[in-house]
Each structure stands twice: as C-alpha cells, then as structure tokens.
Amino acid sequence: MIERRITNSRVLVTGAAGFIGSNLVEDLLFNGNEVVGFDNLMTGKAENLSAFLDHPKFRFVEADIRDLEACKKACDGIDYVLHQAALGSVPRSIKDPLTTNDINVNGFLNMLLAARDAKVKRFVYATSSSVYGDEKRLPKVEAKIGKPLSPYAITKAMNERYATVFGELYGMETIGLRYFNVFGPKQDPNGVYAAAIPKFIGLLIQHESPLIHGDGTQSRDFTYIDNVIDANNIAALSTNPESINEIFNVAYGESTNLNELVEVLQELLIPFDSKIAEVEVKYGPERVGDVRHSLASIVKSNTMLGYRPKYDLKSGLEKAIKWYWDNLQ
Ligand SMILES: NC(=O)c1ccc[n+]([C@@H]2O[C@H](COP(=O)([O-])OP(=O)(O)OC[C@H]3O[C@@H](n4cnc5c(N)ncnc54)[C@H](O)[C@@H]3O)[C@@H](O)[C@H]2O)c1
C-alpha cells in the first residue's frame, strides 16, 4: 500500500492531550506538519504533549470546544481538522448525560461551525462503534445501526447527522471515523472510566486482579492506535468523491472476548515478570449500556478509502505493553 500521510499542512487536532489526539500530534509533527493542539485538559494530560511543547511547529491551545470563539480562533488558517475532543465512556455518560451532551454535541457543533467558516479542506472526526447500539448483526456494517444504548452513543450518532447535514447544506467536506475500542501508548490506565486494556495492564503489572463485568464472553474488535492514525491520514487525503461526508468503521476486523484478552495480556507480560502468571481474574455484575458483541466490517473503509490495518491485537499489544512497562514502573 502507498503510504498516504498528511504533509506540509496546518492541522488542528482537538483533544490533543488525550490518548488518540496526542498520538496523532506525534505522527503529524513527524511528517513535517504545523500542528495546533486544542484541549481543555479535562480527561487529557499535559504530560502527553510534554515532548512536543518546544517543537517549533507545535502550538498548544488550552481551551474548551464549548467556547465557539476559541474554536474559531483555533481553526484560523487550518487545512485539516482532526476532531477528537469529546467526553468518552459509556458509564460516565449514564452518570452525567448533561455534561456528555454539552461537550459532545454542542462542542461538536461549535467545531463544525468554526471549521466551516475557516473553509478548512476537510473535517475528519471521531465517532464510535457505540452508535451500533442494539443492532445484533455481525460484523457491523456502516449503513445498519440500531437503537443507541447510552447517552454517549446518542451524542456520537448526532455528530454523524450534523456532519452529514453540514456537508449537504454548506458544501463542507467531512469524514466520520467510527472507532472500535482503540488501545495503545498513552491511554490512561487509571480511574473508574479507564478502558479495559490499559486498566488490565496496569493491574496485572501490580499483581492485582482485573475485574471483568459479566462472564467475560462479551467481545470487542480491539484496534491498535497506529491503525487509527493511518485512518485519519487517509480520510483527510481521500480523493474518492464517494468517500466525502461518509462514515467509516475503523477497526482491525477481528473480535476477541475479554477472557481471551486477559490470557493474551498475561502471556505477553510474563516475560517481563513471571509472577503475573499467578494473578487471577475477578468477575462482577454486567454493566448497563454495554454492547455485548462488537466486530466491524472494514469492507467499506477498505474499498472506499484504501484502509488496511497493519496491526492485529497481538502485534499492537506487544508495542503497547512495552510502553506501559517502561512508563508505569
Ligand atoms: N479510545 C477509544 O477506544 C475510542 C473509541 C471510540 C471513539 N473514541 C473517540 O475518540 C476520541 C478520542 O478519544 P480518546 O480515547 O483519546 O479519549 P481521551 O479522553 O484520552 O481524549 C479526549 C480529549 O478531549 C479533551 N476534551 C474533553 N472535553 C473537552 C472540551 N470540552 N474541550 C476541549 N477538549 C476537551 C480531553 O481533555 C481529552 O484530552 C473521542 O471523541 C472519543 O469519543 C475513542
């Protein structure tokens, strides 16, 4: 595959201090772009950007996407927007739907307006596999979504609707990327809303038991961060007119259940510390709002964007675990 990377451009990354945003910033700077990182540090961390703060082509804007003027200022002179800022986590949205809606819907709309007025070349945004809701058919195909199961899922579904309408009404070019359970370096292992992979790695390293909600047979299409970075680059640069104002799954295209996940994590961590073999999993009650099975079809992303994920679960975990081992000790 020909590497398609954004180069010599001015790129705005929102949610830049977060897991996915900070990895995007690193990739964009590596490829010679001027990068504006925008974040209010609500769930993201300044330390995720510390390596770039002195970079001559990087500028950090600490601001909130709920502030339209700040969004407009940040979009000024920008070629591509990679919009990642949002309040993540299904359980958090169930506990606090108002803040989730405020950031993920009103903030999203501000960013769309700002990007429209700045006439950016393309607005690529993060949506989520949670949009599939109660749709049972596997693999999930973009055109067939079910009823949302959480406020978070509603906000992401609304993002997709807004972006599509902005494309039609104002001639904007948008592309939505439905991420499936992304993992990799810099993903936060701490806190009640941490994602399973970093949380389990953090616990195993400390010889503590990972807690699985339910019987562990629920499955996910775990996606390594480098596949997500590739998808953002090719979405921003896609010259296929049929891909514009469309939505694409971004996943590996294989599902793994949580019991299998813990087994692989232990297998990969044992060479670092043999005692990790003795750690046992704990099981707790199922969580409301969780989707039972998740597996993406990546046919549309492949045929229309040329997306081909390079890392499967194991090869991604090998890289991620090395990073956590070096950084969590
Ligand atoms: N990680 C995943 O598995 C996954 C899956 C599906 C979709 N997504 C989406 O991908 C995007 C990035 O997720 P992530 O995993 O990097 O999460 P993250 O929490 O690490 O990053 C989100 C960033 O957005 C920032 N942010 C939140 N509210 C903001 C506001 N009002 N103004 C400015 N910045 C704000 C946070 O401080 C944080 O740095 C989000 O839109 C998320 O919904 C992630």
Short mmCIF file of C-alpha atoms and ligand atoms in Angstrom, two decimals:
data_model
loop_
_atom_site.label_atom_id
_atom_site.label_comp_id
_atom_site.label_asym_id
_atom_site.label_seq_id
_atom_site.Cartn_x
_atom_site.Cartn_y
_atom_site.Cartn_z
CA MET A 1 0.00 0.00 0.00
CA ILE A 2 1.21 3.51 -0.78
CA GLU A 3 1.72 5.44 2.47
CA ARG A 4 -0.63 8.37 2.49
CA ARG A 5 0.38 10.87 5.10
CA ILE A 6 -0.64 14.48 5.63
CA THR A 7 2.49 16.55 4.97
CA ASN A 8 3.35 20.25 4.71
CA SER A 9 -0.06 21.23 6.06
CA ARG A 10 -1.55 23.07 9.01
CA VAL A 11 -3.53 20.64 11.09
CA LEU A 12 -5.75 21.26 14.10
CA VAL A 13 -6.07 18.31 16.48
CA THR A 14 -8.76 18.72 19.13
CA GLY A 15 -8.48 16.52 22.20
CA ALA A 16 -4.73 16.76 21.61
CA ALA A 17 -3.79 15.99 25.22
CA GLY A 18 -5.82 12.79 25.18
CA PHE A 19 -4.81 9.30 24.16
CA ILE A 20 -5.67 9.38 20.45
CA GLY A 21 -5.07 13.11 19.98
CA SER A 22 -1.54 13.06 21.41
CA ASN A 23 -0.59 10.11 19.21
CA LEU A 24 -1.95 11.99 16.19
CA VAL A 25 0.08 15.09 17.12
CA GLU A 26 3.25 12.99 17.25
CA ASP A 27 2.59 11.48 13.81
CA LEU A 28 1.71 14.84 12.23
CA LEU A 29 4.83 16.57 13.58
CA PHE A 30 6.97 13.63 12.46
CA ASN A 31 5.64 14.19 8.94
CA GLY A 32 6.58 17.86 8.92
CA ASN A 33 3.21 19.49 9.53
CA GLU A 34 2.39 22.57 11.56
CA VAL A 35 0.15 21.36 14.34
CA VAL A 36 -2.23 23.19 16.64
CA GLY A 37 -3.25 21.05 19.63
CA PHE A 38 -6.51 22.08 21.33
CA ASP A 39 -7.63 20.66 24.68
CA ASN A 40 -9.17 21.79 27.96
CA LEU A 41 -7.26 19.08 29.88
CA MET A 42 -10.49 17.67 31.28
CA THR A 43 -9.54 14.00 30.79
CA GLY A 44 -6.33 14.54 28.83
CA LYS A 45 -2.94 15.22 30.37
CA ALA A 46 -0.38 17.91 29.64
CA GLU A 47 2.34 15.28 30.03
CA ASN A 48 1.03 13.54 26.88
CA LEU A 49 2.23 16.62 24.99
CA SER A 50 5.35 17.45 27.00
CA ALA A 51 7.67 16.04 24.32
CA PHE A 52 6.27 18.48 21.74
CA LEU A 53 5.84 21.69 23.69
CA ASP A 54 9.18 23.06 22.48
CA HIS A 55 8.71 21.83 18.93
CA PRO A 56 8.88 24.85 16.58
CA LYS A 57 5.89 23.60 14.56
CA PHE A 58 3.64 22.86 17.54
CA ARG A 59 1.30 25.21 19.35
CA PHE A 60 -0.91 24.22 22.27
CA VAL A 61 -4.19 25.99 22.89
CA GLU A 62 -5.76 25.29 26.27
CA ALA A 63 -9.43 25.95 25.59
CA ASP A 64 -12.85 24.38 25.57
CA ILE A 65 -14.80 23.31 22.48
CA ARG A 66 -17.91 24.69 24.21
CA ASP A 67 -16.39 28.13 23.56
CA LEU A 68 -17.25 29.00 19.93
CA GLU A 69 -14.84 31.93 19.76
CA ALA A 70 -11.94 29.73 20.89
CA CYS A 71 -12.88 27.15 18.23
CA LYS A 72 -12.98 29.85 15.54
CA LYS A 73 -9.59 31.22 16.57
CA ALA A 74 -8.05 27.75 16.53
CA CYS A 75 -9.44 26.97 13.03
CA ASP A 76 -7.98 30.13 11.51
CA GLY A 77 -5.59 29.20 8.67
CA ILE A 78 -6.04 25.46 9.20
CA ASP A 79 -6.04 22.96 6.31
CA TYR A 80 -7.32 19.87 8.12
CA VAL A 81 -9.21 19.41 11.37
CA LEU A 82 -8.88 16.05 13.13
CA HIS A 83 -11.58 16.41 15.77
CA GLN A 84 -11.03 14.05 18.72
CA ALA A 85 -12.18 16.13 21.71
CA ALA A 86 -15.12 14.56 23.50
CA LEU A 87 -16.13 13.22 26.84
CA GLY A 88 -15.65 9.47 26.44
CA SER A 89 -17.00 6.48 28.33
CA VAL A 90 -20.47 4.94 28.25
CA PRO A 91 -20.77 4.64 32.08
CA ARG A 92 -19.76 8.29 32.57
CA SER A 93 -22.47 9.38 30.13
CA ILE A 94 -25.05 7.36 32.06
CA LYS A 95 -23.97 9.09 35.28
CA ASP A 96 -23.73 12.56 33.77
CA PRO A 97 -25.65 12.82 30.48
CA LEU A 98 -25.79 16.61 30.63
CA THR A 99 -22.03 17.22 30.51
CA THR A 100 -21.56 14.48 27.92
CA ASN A 101 -24.20 16.11 25.72
CA ASP A 102 -22.86 19.60 26.26
CA ILE A 103 -19.33 18.69 25.18
CA ASN A 104 -20.07 16.03 22.59
CA VAL A 105 -22.99 17.74 20.86
CA ASN A 106 -22.73 21.49 21.49
CA GLY A 107 -18.93 21.37 21.39
CA PHE A 108 -19.04 19.32 18.20
CA LEU A 109 -21.41 21.80 16.58
CA ASN A 110 -19.08 24.68 17.53
CA MET A 111 -16.19 22.87 15.87
CA LEU A 112 -18.23 22.23 12.72
CA LEU A 113 -19.22 25.90 12.53
CA ALA A 114 -15.67 27.06 13.13
CA ALA A 115 -14.27 24.67 10.52
CA ARG A 116 -16.94 25.71 8.02
CA ASP A 117 -16.24 29.42 8.48
CA ALA A 118 -12.47 28.87 8.24
CA LYS A 119 -13.07 26.93 4.98
CA VAL A 120 -10.84 24.05 6.03
CA LYS A 121 -10.14 21.45 3.38
CA ARG A 122 -11.59 18.61 5.42
CA PHE A 123 -13.11 17.93 8.82
CA VAL A 124 -12.30 14.41 9.99
CA TYR A 125 -13.97 13.47 13.26
CA ALA A 126 -14.05 10.66 15.79
CA THR A 127 -17.33 8.83 16.14
CA SER A 128 -17.78 5.48 17.83
CA SER A 129 -18.84 1.87 17.43
CA SER A 130 -21.31 2.57 20.26
CA VAL A 131 -23.54 4.07 17.53
CA TYR A 132 -24.41 0.46 16.52
CA GLY A 133 -26.34 0.18 19.80
CA ASP A 134 -28.63 -2.83 19.89
CA GLU A 135 -28.02 -3.84 16.26
CA LYS A 136 -27.24 -7.56 16.57
CA ARG A 137 -25.89 -8.38 13.13
CA LEU A 138 -22.17 -9.07 12.98
CA PRO A 139 -19.95 -7.83 11.52
CA LYS A 140 -21.30 -4.28 11.91
CA VAL A 141 -21.76 -2.54 8.58
CA GLU A 142 -21.91 1.22 8.47
CA ALA A 143 -25.37 1.51 6.94
CA LYS A 144 -27.10 -0.61 9.58
CA ILE A 145 -27.24 0.95 13.04
CA GLY A 146 -29.60 0.06 15.86
CA LYS A 147 -31.10 1.89 18.80
CA PRO A 148 -28.50 3.70 20.94
CA LEU A 149 -27.93 2.18 24.40
CA SER A 150 -26.40 5.19 26.18
CA PRO A 151 -26.28 8.99 26.15
CA TYR A 152 -22.72 8.72 24.81
CA ALA A 153 -23.95 6.69 21.83
CA ILE A 154 -26.67 9.28 21.15
CA THR A 155 -24.12 12.10 21.09
CA LYS A 156 -21.92 10.26 18.60
CA ALA A 157 -24.93 9.42 16.39
CA MET A 158 -25.87 13.12 16.46
CA ASN A 159 -22.32 14.06 15.43
CA GLU A 160 -22.71 11.91 12.35
CA ARG A 161 -26.06 13.50 11.48
CA TYR A 162 -24.75 17.03 11.96
CA ALA A 163 -21.64 16.42 9.89
CA THR A 164 -23.65 14.90 7.04
CA VAL A 165 -26.10 17.83 7.06
CA PHE A 166 -23.24 20.35 7.12
CA GLY A 167 -21.80 18.60 4.09
CA GLU A 168 -25.10 18.90 2.24
CA LEU A 169 -26.05 22.42 3.35
CA TYR A 170 -22.73 24.20 3.30
CA GLY A 171 -20.63 22.08 0.94
CA MET A 172 -18.25 21.13 3.73
CA GLU A 173 -16.10 18.02 3.36
CA THR A 174 -16.41 15.80 6.39
CA ILE A 175 -15.48 12.19 7.11
CA GLY A 176 -16.57 10.36 10.27
CA LEU A 177 -14.44 7.55 11.66
CA ARG A 178 -16.28 5.06 13.84
CA TYR A 179 -13.52 3.86 16.14
CA PHE A 180 -13.80 0.41 17.72
CA ASN A 181 -12.06 0.02 21.14
CA VAL A 182 -8.78 1.71 20.44
CA PHE A 183 -5.70 0.88 22.54
CA GLY A 184 -2.04 1.84 22.66
CA PRO A 185 0.58 4.00 24.39
CA LYS A 186 -0.63 6.96 26.46
CA GLN A 187 -4.13 5.58 27.05
CA ASP A 188 -4.98 6.31 30.69
CA PRO A 189 -4.90 3.15 32.88
CA ASN A 190 -6.35 4.92 35.92
CA GLY A 191 -9.77 5.98 37.11
CA VAL A 192 -13.22 4.43 37.12
CA TYR A 193 -13.76 5.22 33.44
CA ALA A 194 -10.50 3.74 32.15
CA ALA A 195 -10.75 1.42 29.14
CA ALA A 196 -10.25 -2.32 29.67
CA ILE A 197 -6.82 -2.82 28.06
CA PRO A 198 -4.83 -0.10 29.88
CA LYS A 199 -6.69 -0.80 33.12
CA PHE A 200 -5.96 -4.56 32.95
CA ILE A 201 -2.30 -4.00 32.04
CA GLY A 202 -1.89 -1.55 34.95
CA LEU A 203 -3.46 -4.01 37.39
CA LEU A 204 -1.52 -7.05 36.14
CA ILE A 205 1.77 -5.15 36.44
CA GLN A 206 0.89 -4.53 40.11
CA HIS A 207 -0.15 -8.20 40.57
CA GLU A 208 -3.76 -7.12 41.12
CA SER A 209 -6.79 -8.89 39.63
CA PRO A 210 -8.50 -7.40 36.60
CA LEU A 211 -12.28 -7.12 37.15
CA ILE A 212 -14.45 -8.34 34.29
CA HIS A 213 -18.09 -7.20 34.25
CA GLY A 214 -20.17 -10.27 33.35
CA ASP A 215 -18.78 -13.68 32.38
CA GLY A 216 -16.05 -12.38 30.06
CA THR A 217 -17.61 -13.76 26.88
CA GLN A 218 -18.51 -10.27 25.67
CA SER A 219 -16.29 -9.43 22.72
CA ARG A 220 -14.69 -6.40 21.15
CA ASP A 221 -12.83 -5.54 17.96
CA PHE A 222 -9.71 -4.13 19.65
CA THR A 223 -7.89 -1.66 17.41
CA TYR A 224 -4.29 -0.58 17.76
CA ILE A 225 -3.66 3.18 17.70
CA ASP A 226 -1.43 3.09 14.59
CA ASN A 227 -4.37 1.77 12.56
CA VAL A 228 -6.40 4.77 13.77
CA ILE A 229 -3.60 7.18 12.82
CA ASP A 230 -3.47 5.64 9.33
CA ALA A 231 -7.25 6.02 9.01
CA ASN A 232 -7.15 9.72 9.96
CA ASN A 233 -4.42 10.42 7.42
CA ILE A 234 -6.14 8.62 4.56
CA ALA A 235 -9.53 10.14 5.43
CA ALA A 236 -8.05 13.64 5.35
CA LEU A 237 -6.41 12.98 1.98
CA SER A 238 -9.02 10.78 0.28
CA THR A 239 -9.63 11.86 -3.30
CA ASN A 240 -12.53 9.48 -3.79
CA PRO A 241 -15.59 11.76 -4.10
CA GLU A 242 -17.83 8.96 -2.81
CA SER A 243 -15.98 8.93 0.49
CA ILE A 244 -16.83 12.55 1.29
CA ASN A 245 -19.43 13.11 4.01
CA GLU A 246 -19.44 9.39 4.68
CA ILE A 247 -18.80 7.39 7.82
CA PHE A 248 -16.31 4.54 8.09
CA ASN A 249 -15.54 1.80 10.57
CA VAL A 250 -12.01 1.93 11.92
CA ALA A 251 -11.12 -1.42 13.45
CA TYR A 252 -8.98 -4.46 12.83
CA GLY A 253 -11.89 -6.67 11.80
CA GLU A 254 -11.48 -9.48 14.36
CA SER A 255 -13.20 -9.95 17.69
CA THR A 256 -11.71 -11.13 20.97
CA ASN A 257 -13.61 -11.81 24.16
CA LEU A 258 -12.47 -10.41 27.49
CA ASN A 259 -11.36 -13.80 28.87
CA GLU A 260 -9.16 -14.29 25.79
CA LEU A 261 -7.89 -10.74 26.15
CA VAL A 262 -6.65 -11.32 29.71
CA GLU A 263 -4.96 -14.56 28.58
CA VAL A 264 -3.06 -12.73 25.82
CA LEU A 265 -2.11 -9.91 28.22
CA GLN A 266 -0.72 -12.39 30.74
CA GLU A 267 1.15 -14.29 28.03
CA LEU A 268 2.80 -11.07 26.82
CA LEU A 269 3.53 -9.74 30.33
CA ILE A 270 5.03 -12.95 31.77
CA PRO A 271 8.42 -12.44 30.02
CA PHE A 272 8.66 -9.11 31.92
CA ASP A 273 7.61 -10.59 35.28
CA SER A 274 6.85 -14.30 35.77
CA LYS A 275 4.67 -13.61 38.87
CA ILE A 276 1.97 -12.14 36.58
CA ALA A 277 1.05 -15.75 35.65
CA GLU A 278 -0.39 -16.21 39.15
CA VAL A 279 -2.80 -13.26 39.02
CA GLU A 280 -6.43 -14.40 38.77
CA VAL A 281 -9.33 -12.58 37.13
CA LYS A 282 -12.29 -11.39 39.24
CA TYR A 283 -15.83 -11.32 37.86
CA GLY A 284 -18.52 -8.78 38.76
CA PRO A 285 -22.03 -7.84 37.60
CA GLU A 286 -22.63 -6.86 33.98
CA ARG A 287 -22.65 -3.13 33.19
CA VAL A 288 -25.76 -1.45 31.81
CA GLY A 289 -25.38 0.29 28.48
CA ASP A 290 -22.63 -2.05 27.30
CA VAL A 291 -22.89 -3.61 23.88
CA ARG A 292 -22.45 -7.41 24.08
CA HIS A 293 -20.53 -8.13 20.93
CA SER A 294 -18.67 -5.84 18.64
CA LEU A 295 -16.99 -6.74 15.38
CA ALA A 296 -16.51 -4.37 12.46
CA SER A 297 -16.80 -4.94 8.78
CA ILE A 298 -13.92 -2.98 7.28
CA VAL A 299 -15.02 -3.60 3.70
CA LYS A 300 -16.31 -0.04 3.15
CA SER A 301 -13.19 1.55 4.68
CA ASN A 302 -11.05 -0.73 2.59
CA THR A 303 -12.79 -0.25 -0.75
CA MET A 304 -13.58 3.47 -0.48
CA LEU A 305 -10.58 4.76 1.50
CA GLY A 306 -7.99 2.05 0.94
CA TYR A 307 -7.77 1.41 4.70
CA ARG A 308 -5.73 -1.68 5.60
CA PRO A 309 -4.96 -2.08 9.30
CA LYS A 310 -1.35 -3.09 9.87
CA TYR A 311 -1.56 -4.22 13.49
CA ASP A 312 -3.70 -7.04 14.83
CA LEU A 313 -4.44 -7.36 18.57
CA LYS A 314 -1.28 -9.25 19.43
CA SER A 315 1.19 -7.16 17.45
CA GLY A 316 -0.43 -3.99 18.82
CA LEU A 317 -0.36 -5.31 22.38
CA GLU A 318 3.33 -6.16 22.09
CA LYS A 319 4.06 -2.48 21.40
CA ALA A 320 1.58 -1.15 23.95
CA ILE A 321 2.79 -3.45 26.75
CA LYS A 322 6.39 -2.41 26.18
CA TRP A 323 5.30 1.22 26.58
CA TYR A 324 3.28 0.55 29.75
CA TRP A 325 6.12 -1.50 31.23
CA ASP A 326 8.55 1.38 30.65
CA ASN A 327 6.14 4.05 31.87
CA LEU A 328 4.14 2.50 34.71
CA GLN A 329 7.06 1.19 36.79
N1 LIG B 1 -10.46 5.26 22.81
C1 LIG B 1 -11.43 4.59 22.19
O1 LIG B 1 -11.47 3.35 22.22
C2 LIG B 1 -12.49 5.31 21.41
C3 LIG B 1 -13.49 4.55 20.78
C4 LIG B 1 -14.47 5.20 20.06
C5 LIG B 1 -14.45 6.58 19.93
N2 LIG B 1 -13.47 7.29 20.57
C6 LIG B 1 -13.48 8.75 20.42
O2 LIG B 1 -12.17 9.17 20.08
C7 LIG B 1 -11.92 10.46 20.61
C8 LIG B 1 -10.63 10.48 21.43
O3 LIG B 1 -10.77 9.54 22.49
P1 LIG B 1 -9.58 9.18 23.49
O4 LIG B 1 -9.68 7.72 23.74
O5 LIG B 1 -8.32 9.75 23.00
O6 LIG B 1 -10.09 9.90 24.81
P2 LIG B 1 -9.32 10.91 25.78
O7 LIG B 1 -10.26 11.16 26.93
O8 LIG B 1 -7.98 10.37 26.09
O9 LIG B 1 -9.19 12.20 24.89
C9 LIG B 1 -10.21 13.14 24.73
C10 LIG B 1 -9.60 14.51 24.92
O10 LIG B 1 -10.61 15.52 24.72
C11 LIG B 1 -10.41 16.53 25.68
N3 LIG B 1 -11.66 17.23 25.93
C12 LIG B 1 -12.76 16.76 26.58
N4 LIG B 1 -13.69 17.72 26.65
C13 LIG B 1 -13.16 18.82 26.03
C14 LIG B 1 -13.65 20.12 25.82
N5 LIG B 1 -14.87 20.50 26.24
N6 LIG B 1 -12.86 20.99 25.16
C15 LIG B 1 -11.62 20.63 24.74
N7 LIG B 1 -11.11 19.42 24.94
C16 LIG B 1 -11.88 18.51 25.58
C17 LIG B 1 -9.93 15.79 26.93
O11 LIG B 1 -9.26 16.62 27.85
C18 LIG B 1 -9.03 14.73 26.31
O12 LIG B 1 -7.68 15.18 26.22
C19 LIG B 1 -13.16 10.85 21.39
O13 LIG B 1 -14.01 11.60 20.54
C20 LIG B 1 -13.80 9.51 21.70
O14 LIG B 1 -15.19 9.63 21.91
C21 LIG B 1 -12.49 6.69 21.31
#
